[in-house]
Structure formats: C-alpha cells, structure tokens
Amino acid sequence: MPEPLEVLLLDDEPIVGRRLKPALAKIGCAVEVFENPEKALARLQEKEFKIVVTDIRMDDIDGMQVLEFVRERWPESKVIMITGYAMMSLAREAMEKGAFDFIAKPFKPDDLRRVIAKAARALGYTLDFEAAAPEGG
Amino acid sequence: MSLIAISADSYPQGLDIAQRTAAALGYGLLGRELLAQVAADRGLPQEQLVQALEETPGFFGMRTRRQQELLLHIQAACLERLLADNLVCYGLGAHLYLVGVSHALRVRVLAEPQQRAAELAALRGLPPERAAKLLERQDQERRRWSSQFFQADEMDPAQYDMVLSLGNLEPEKAVEIICDAAGYRKFQAMTYSRKCLQDKALAARVLAKLMPRFPDIRLQASDGTVVAQVQSLKRDQRKKQEAVRELASQVPGVSYVEVQVIRDYFGQAAQSGR
Amino acid sequence: MTSIPQNQPPAVGAGGQAERTRLAERAEGIRRALVERPRFSLRLQMYLGFLAAFILSAGVAVALVYNFHDMENKIRFLEIVNDYVMEVEQARRFEKNFLLYGSNLSDALDSVFQAEQILTRNAGELAAVMGPGWSQVMLPKLRGYQALLERLGRLQGAAGAQGGPARQDLQARVRKEGQEMVSAALALLSKEKASLSTTTRRSRQILIYSLALLLVVLVLNAYLLGIRMLGSINRFGEYANRIAAGDYTPITPSRRYRDEFTDLALAINAMIQELENREAVLIQSHKMRAVGTLTSGVAHELNNPLNNITLTAHVLQEDYAGLSDAERQEMIADVVQEAGRAKKIISNLLDFARETGSQLEPLDLPHLLQETIDLAANQIKLLGIKIQLQSSDNLPRVHGDSQQLRQVFLNLILNAIDASAKGGKIQVIVVPADEPNYVAVKVIDFGSGIPAHILPSLFDPFFTTKGRGKGTGLGLSVSQGIVAKHGGRIMVSSQAGQGATFTVVLPVTTIPAELGEGRHPEPANRAKA
Ligand SMILES: Nc1ncnc2c1ncn2[C@@H]1O[C@H](COP(=O)(O)OP(=O)(O)OP(=O)(O)O)[C@@H](O)[C@H]1O
Ligand SMILES: [Mg+2]
C-alpha cells in the first residue's frame, strides 16, 4: 500500500464532501473535507496538501482566492477547480492563475478521480484508479 | 496542449501561416483535405462542400437549407478531429463553431490588402482597381455568410482571441506570436473545455442527421444527453417527438434524447384560418 | 452543455385566452354602445341648417313678389284713376266754358264719355282694387252727371241762351254733381296713393327684417355646427394626448346621438385595441428577455443540486452492495431533497415566465418585492451583489397586476445590477409616498450613475447605453407603460458616479369594487365620445 495522497476538498455544498470523501478514498486519497473556505485556508496555511479541490463560487471567499493562496503557499500543489458556474472566461482565468484542471458541475465521481489520478501522476504518485470502479472506469 | 483555429481574409496567406504554425509547434494541420474525406464518408459532392464554405447563399446559389446541412457535416467531422489535441485548424470555419471552447485559440489573420487585391486580380484576370472594389464586396458577403449560418460576424475582431495583420507583421513574426500565445496557460485544455468540445461535436453530429428532416430544430448536447427543440402543431406533436428521438438515438454517442416541442403558433394560426 | 443555435423565429405566447375574450367582449360592448344611438350626422345638421336658410329666403322672395304684384296693381289703378280724374276734370272745364260762354257742351259730353270708357275698359282692375261694388259708386255718379249734362244741353237748345229758374237749378245740380264726382275721384286717388306708399314701406321692411332674420339663422347654424365640430375635435385631441401618454381606455359614448365622429371613435378604439395588443406582446417579449437573463443564473444555480444528485446516485450505484441500509436511506433522502431544491430554483422563474392574463388584485408590495428579489437572487449572488429590502409597517395595499408589477421591479433591479460593480449594494425601499394615497418603491444603486445629458431620453424606447446584444433599451419604456396603466409614475434621480434612484409611485387601493370592472384603475379620466 503506497502512502496515501493527501487531498483537501472544499465545497460549501455538504453533500459533495460526504460523497467524494469515500469515493476518493477508494483510489488511495486521504481526503480532508471543508465547507467553510476560511477554515480551509487556515488549514492550508499550516499543512501542505498535494491536491486541493475547490469550488469556485462560495459565499465569502471564492475559489479563485483559494487557488491564488495555494499557488503562493504551496507551489507544488495541484489545484483542481470545480464549479457550477462554468464559463469560458472563468475557465481561462483559472488556468491562467495556475489551476491544474477545471471541472464543471455536475460531474461523476469518476471524472474527478480521473483528474486526480492525472494530477497524482504529474506529482510522481501512482494511484490505483481501477480500484474505484468494479464495473471499470 | 491546445487547438489553434486560424481564419484569414486571404485563403493562400492564411494557409501559409497555418502551415508554418503547425510546423513550428509540431502540431497536425487540419485543413480542406478533410473535405475529401467528408465527401467520401457521407456521400456528398466535394465541390459542393467547398462551395458551402465559400459562397453566400444567393438567388442563384445553393439553397440555404442545403448549405446549412453541408456546413453541419463539415462542422461535425471537423469537431470530431479536433477532439485530438494539438491541431491547427484552417479553412473549415472552425473559428465560428469553436466559440466557448477555452483551449481553442482563435486567430484572425489579415492579409496585406494590396497583396490580397493582387492575388484576386491574378486569379480572375482583373485590373487592380476592380479587384480592390471586388474585395470590399467579398468582405460584405463573408459577413452575410457568417451571420447567416453562425449568427456571428466573421469580420468582427471581438470574435477572436487575437487579430494579426500581415500588413504590419512578417509571417515569421506572426507565427512566432501565435506559437507564443498557444503556450499560455489560458489556452490549455482542461476537463471542462474538452467536455465542451465533445458536446459540440455530438450536437453537430446529431444536428447534421436531423436537419434534413427537421429544418427548424434546435439542439443541445451534454454528456451523451441530447435535448432537442422542434416546432410542431399540437396534433402531430407526438409523432414528431417520436421521429426525432428515433433518428437522434441512431447517432453514436447519444445515450438519451429529450425532445421538447415548441408550439408552432404561426402554423397553428395559419391552420385555424386566421 | 453546448448549443448550436439555428435561425428560428421566437415563439409567440398564446396564454391569457380567457383574458383576451373578456377584453374582446368589453370592446364589443363599447362598440355597441357607440353604434346603438340614434343617428344624427353632421351632414344632416348641415343640410338642415342650409335648408332652413333656404326656406327663409324663399319665403322672403315670395313675400316680395307678392308685394311687388300688389304695388304694380296699385300703380296701374292709380294710372286709371288719374286718367279718369283728368277726363272728368276736362269735362268740368268744358262744362264751365259751356255755362260761361255757352260753348262746347258736346266736348264736355265727349270727355264724360271718355271717362266712362276708361271705367268700363278697366272694369277688371277697378273691381280688383275696389271690390265688385265699385260700379255702384263711380258709374252711377258719372252717368248721373252725364244725364244732367244732357238735360242741360236739351234745356239750352229749347230755352235759348238765358235760362229760367229750372235751368238755374239744373246748373247748380250739374256743378254740385261735377264737384262731388271730382272730389270722390280725388279722394280715391289720394287714398290709393297712401296705400301704395304703405305697400312700398312694407316691402322695405320685409327686406330689412328678413335680412336680419337670415343673419340670425345663419349665425345660429354656424354656431351649432361649430360647437359640435370644434367640441368633438377638441375631445379627440384630448384622446390623442391621452393615448400618447399610454392610457388605452377605449372611447365610450358621451352624447345621445351618433355621427361621423362616432365612426372616428370606432376607428380610434380599433387602433387603441391594436396598440394595446402590441404593447402586450412587447411587454411579454421583454419579460421573456428578462427571463432569459435570469436563466443563466438559474442554470448555474441548478448545477449544484444536480451535482449533488449525480454524485450521490453514482456512489450509490458503485457501492450499493457495500453500504448499510441506513447509509442508502441517507443517500436516497439526499437525492429527494436535492431534487426538491432543483425544482424550487426553477419554479419561481417558470411561474414568472408564464403568460397570464392580466388580473387586478390588491397587492402587498413588500411581499411582491421579496418575490421579485428572489427571482433575481441567483443573478445577484453570481455577481456578489448585496441587495436589501426595507419596508415601512402597515403599508396600504396597491391595486394592480402582480405579474406586470413584478416585471417592472425586476427591470429596475436588473438595471441596478447592470450598473453596479461586482460586490456592490442595491437597496429596495417601500414607503408611503409624499402625496397621500400613494406608495413609493425606490430602487437605489450605488453604481455608475446616469449622466445628466442622457436623463431625458432614459425612458425612450430603444434607448440603451449597453452594447449590441446586451440591452434592448425597452426595459424602462415597457416599465413606464405598465406603471402608467396602474395610474402611477416612475421617476429617476441620479448623479454620475454616485448611483441612481428609481422611484415608482403607485396609487393605493381605495375602491375594491373596481376589481371586476376593467384593467384601468383610474376612473377619473374615462374617455367619452
Ligand atoms: N440604475 C441605473 N444606473 C445607470 N444607468 C441606468 C440605470 N437604469 C437604466 N440606466 C440607463 O438607462 C438605459 C435604458 O435602460 P432600459 O432598461 O430601458 O434598457 P436596457 O437596460 O439598456 O435594455 P434591457 O432592459 O432590454 O436590458 C440603460 O441603457 C442605461 O444606460
Ligand atoms: Mg433594463
């Protein structure tokens, strides 16, 4: 068993965290879930997560700020943006600011797993992507 | 990893830039050769495909509906190919249907006007002044063509990520700028933009299939789900819905079809006698 | 999602069928009221006026003709009498000569004969003037005189030159008779002269009076026609102004009879109805545009519940076997809850988008405004704008069409959103207006503001400063139309760079009985024709 890949997941929709935490755990991710961006930033301040998954549109602090913060604090980390408000301009802005990938809601757990696996590869990890899906990716 | 769609007001000069860019980046070039394949695959006359890309619908020309259909076939085939990354696309109108795909860098190349006039003069055997006049007309026609089929003005710089004027830039420099821009993070492919492209490709494929029978159809696709809107009179609503569903389901990649019927009030009014 | 737009005309809505029938019935009622009046056309009035003048003139002419005829008779009679008098006087002169010198009696008799001839020749004329009894008066006298003269002649022949007493007597009788005859003839002459001058005076008077009367008739005619035409023209001028101001109340009958202006009123009513239909289409199409603006916000907002459902369903599918019953239950509950949330997100908008017939009802403005704000909530959230609703307590209700008023406030809020920078603030305030029986709704933003030079054209149709394809410039124009229909006004105050305040003033409900009557709540200026 390789050492688990540490993932921080931030989305103000609680159901997203509830579903994705076990779903990502299956491919060997240790997921910390946050619904409050402030708390997530506080946590990111003190600990490096290899992968950060964040929603963009949240009430007080938006995902772009989280992205900027992570790029600053942990340049190695890969930030994956997920948003219900996908638009070309937003996507380009996120990429410009250094996002690793950009996913539009609604997405399937596999979509995110695939992206995380790709990010992990870029980081030099190998994840067992197949482990997740009994019926195949 | 990105796509570059080049549009130019002079075909040979744009082609030159497209070829050089592809070579410089090591990308593939997707150009008019595709039309031969579209013609072969779908049983369409190749000259007509070229014509559909170049000519404004007119009184004597091709029927608008037919032209729309041919353009949809080209669009479907082109988008299909573009799913493979790292391509330079030229001469297929891709700049008009790649709108909203964030990793497609859309570039407009403006030819040196005198050279453009000279090209035209040579091609048609015209004196240069006449050629310059004709160019103006051509631009007007292009404008009509693009707004007719793609609801956009091809001449409008706002349509593009970048406009380069060969009157002020050497071709080498222009290619350099394009390659440079293609490397920006902004234009990198991502899950979302690839999905956009896939959805567009699917929508075009389904539309090319449905258009001949349902000319007023509107269509959206997402993840294999197709939502179509057709106009219909109340009484043949069911039949029409079934027919659309049936036909759309035959397209590979379609997993679910939803057909919304927009009541055809004009038709209804016409039928009811006023 | 991706879309490939095709050329397609926008669908025209067809809801509000019952409303339309009701309106059509009302229009038909007004039409009937206009038409079912006794007809008294302008043309008829003109004909009657001229006819009266003509009859008057004809009467005058007849009277004059009659009078002239009378005068002619009198002059003729005078001539006859004159001739007669001359002959008689001649006879008397010869008589005198005869008496003095004993000569020419036959001449006197000749003159008497002439005089008699005159009388008998003009018997008709004389009878016409003096009545059939004339011959009893003149002829016997003449004959008596003639007889006397003849007797005198005979006496002369028998008794020589100087006469006896019998002759004296006869001479005296002759003189007397002759005298009487002449004075009778002269009296007749002067009487007839007087009568002739009366007749002349009479024709003069007839002329003067009838001229005055004709003047009165003509003036009266012109006056009546003028009142009628100018009054109607002024009324229609007022209607035109009213229609221009957006009040589409049809013209209703205002007089007891029907005329050409009724036809004009009918034509104007038809025009009003057409205008109203078009305005309704305009309002609806602008509403659909607002809905279009809102859908982008809604579509994005929908993605959240959709994502929750997608994730949950996939996890459920993947791990079904490995999950405990409680976990499955929880996931299913999540799906149900998120589906409900999705439904709620769109139901507001769908409700607003639906084309309903206009329905007047007492409305609670703060509630209505909250609903409107909810409609735009996703848009507002998307741009990170804060919106605040304040209302005074116990506001009276206003009487209006909730859909249309919601559209007005939505237009104002969308404008405010457009003007505000990301993260800006919008205030919506409902308070009693300064004037009694009105409430004011203020939509305040702190955005770009409106430069003074464009303020006057703000409410013009198609006036927009937003780019091509971004604004139609119909928002404020449509809103103003709706508010005017409700008997209210929209006002704007702004300073460039400091934001703008749009104030909608609406009358409060006073007469709930108006409800069923119609869609125009201001009974004050009902049109009349
Ligand atoms: N709150 C505001 N602040 C600044 N300018 C405003 C405001 N509201 C309206 N305007 C100005 O008034 C113009 C007309 O507004 P209107 O609502 O009639 O049309 P629009 O908003 O341009 O188009 P549409 O309503 O169809 O989107 C706008 O283009 C804008 O310039
Ligand atoms: Mg507006």
Coordinates of N, CA and C in Angstrom, one line a residue, chain C residues 135 212 255 272 318 378 406:
Chain C
S135 N -118.9 99.6 -59.3 CA -119.7 100.2 -60.3 C -120.9 100.9 -59.7
A212 N -82.2 90.5 -41.5 CA -81.8 90.3 -40.1 C -82.0 88.9 -39.7
R255 N -72.6 61.3 -26.0 CA -73.7 62.1 -26.4 C -74.8 61.1 -26.8
I272 N -56.7 51.7 -30.7 CA -56.3 51.5 -29.3 C -56.1 50.0 -29.0
E318 N -22.2 2.5 -7.4 CA -20.9 1.9 -7.3 C -20.9 1.0 -6.1
N378 N -30.2 34.6 -7.9 CA -29.1 33.9 -8.4 C -28.1 34.8 -9.2
R406 N -44.3 43.0 -11.0 CA -43.1 42.2 -10.7 C -42.1 42.5 -11.9

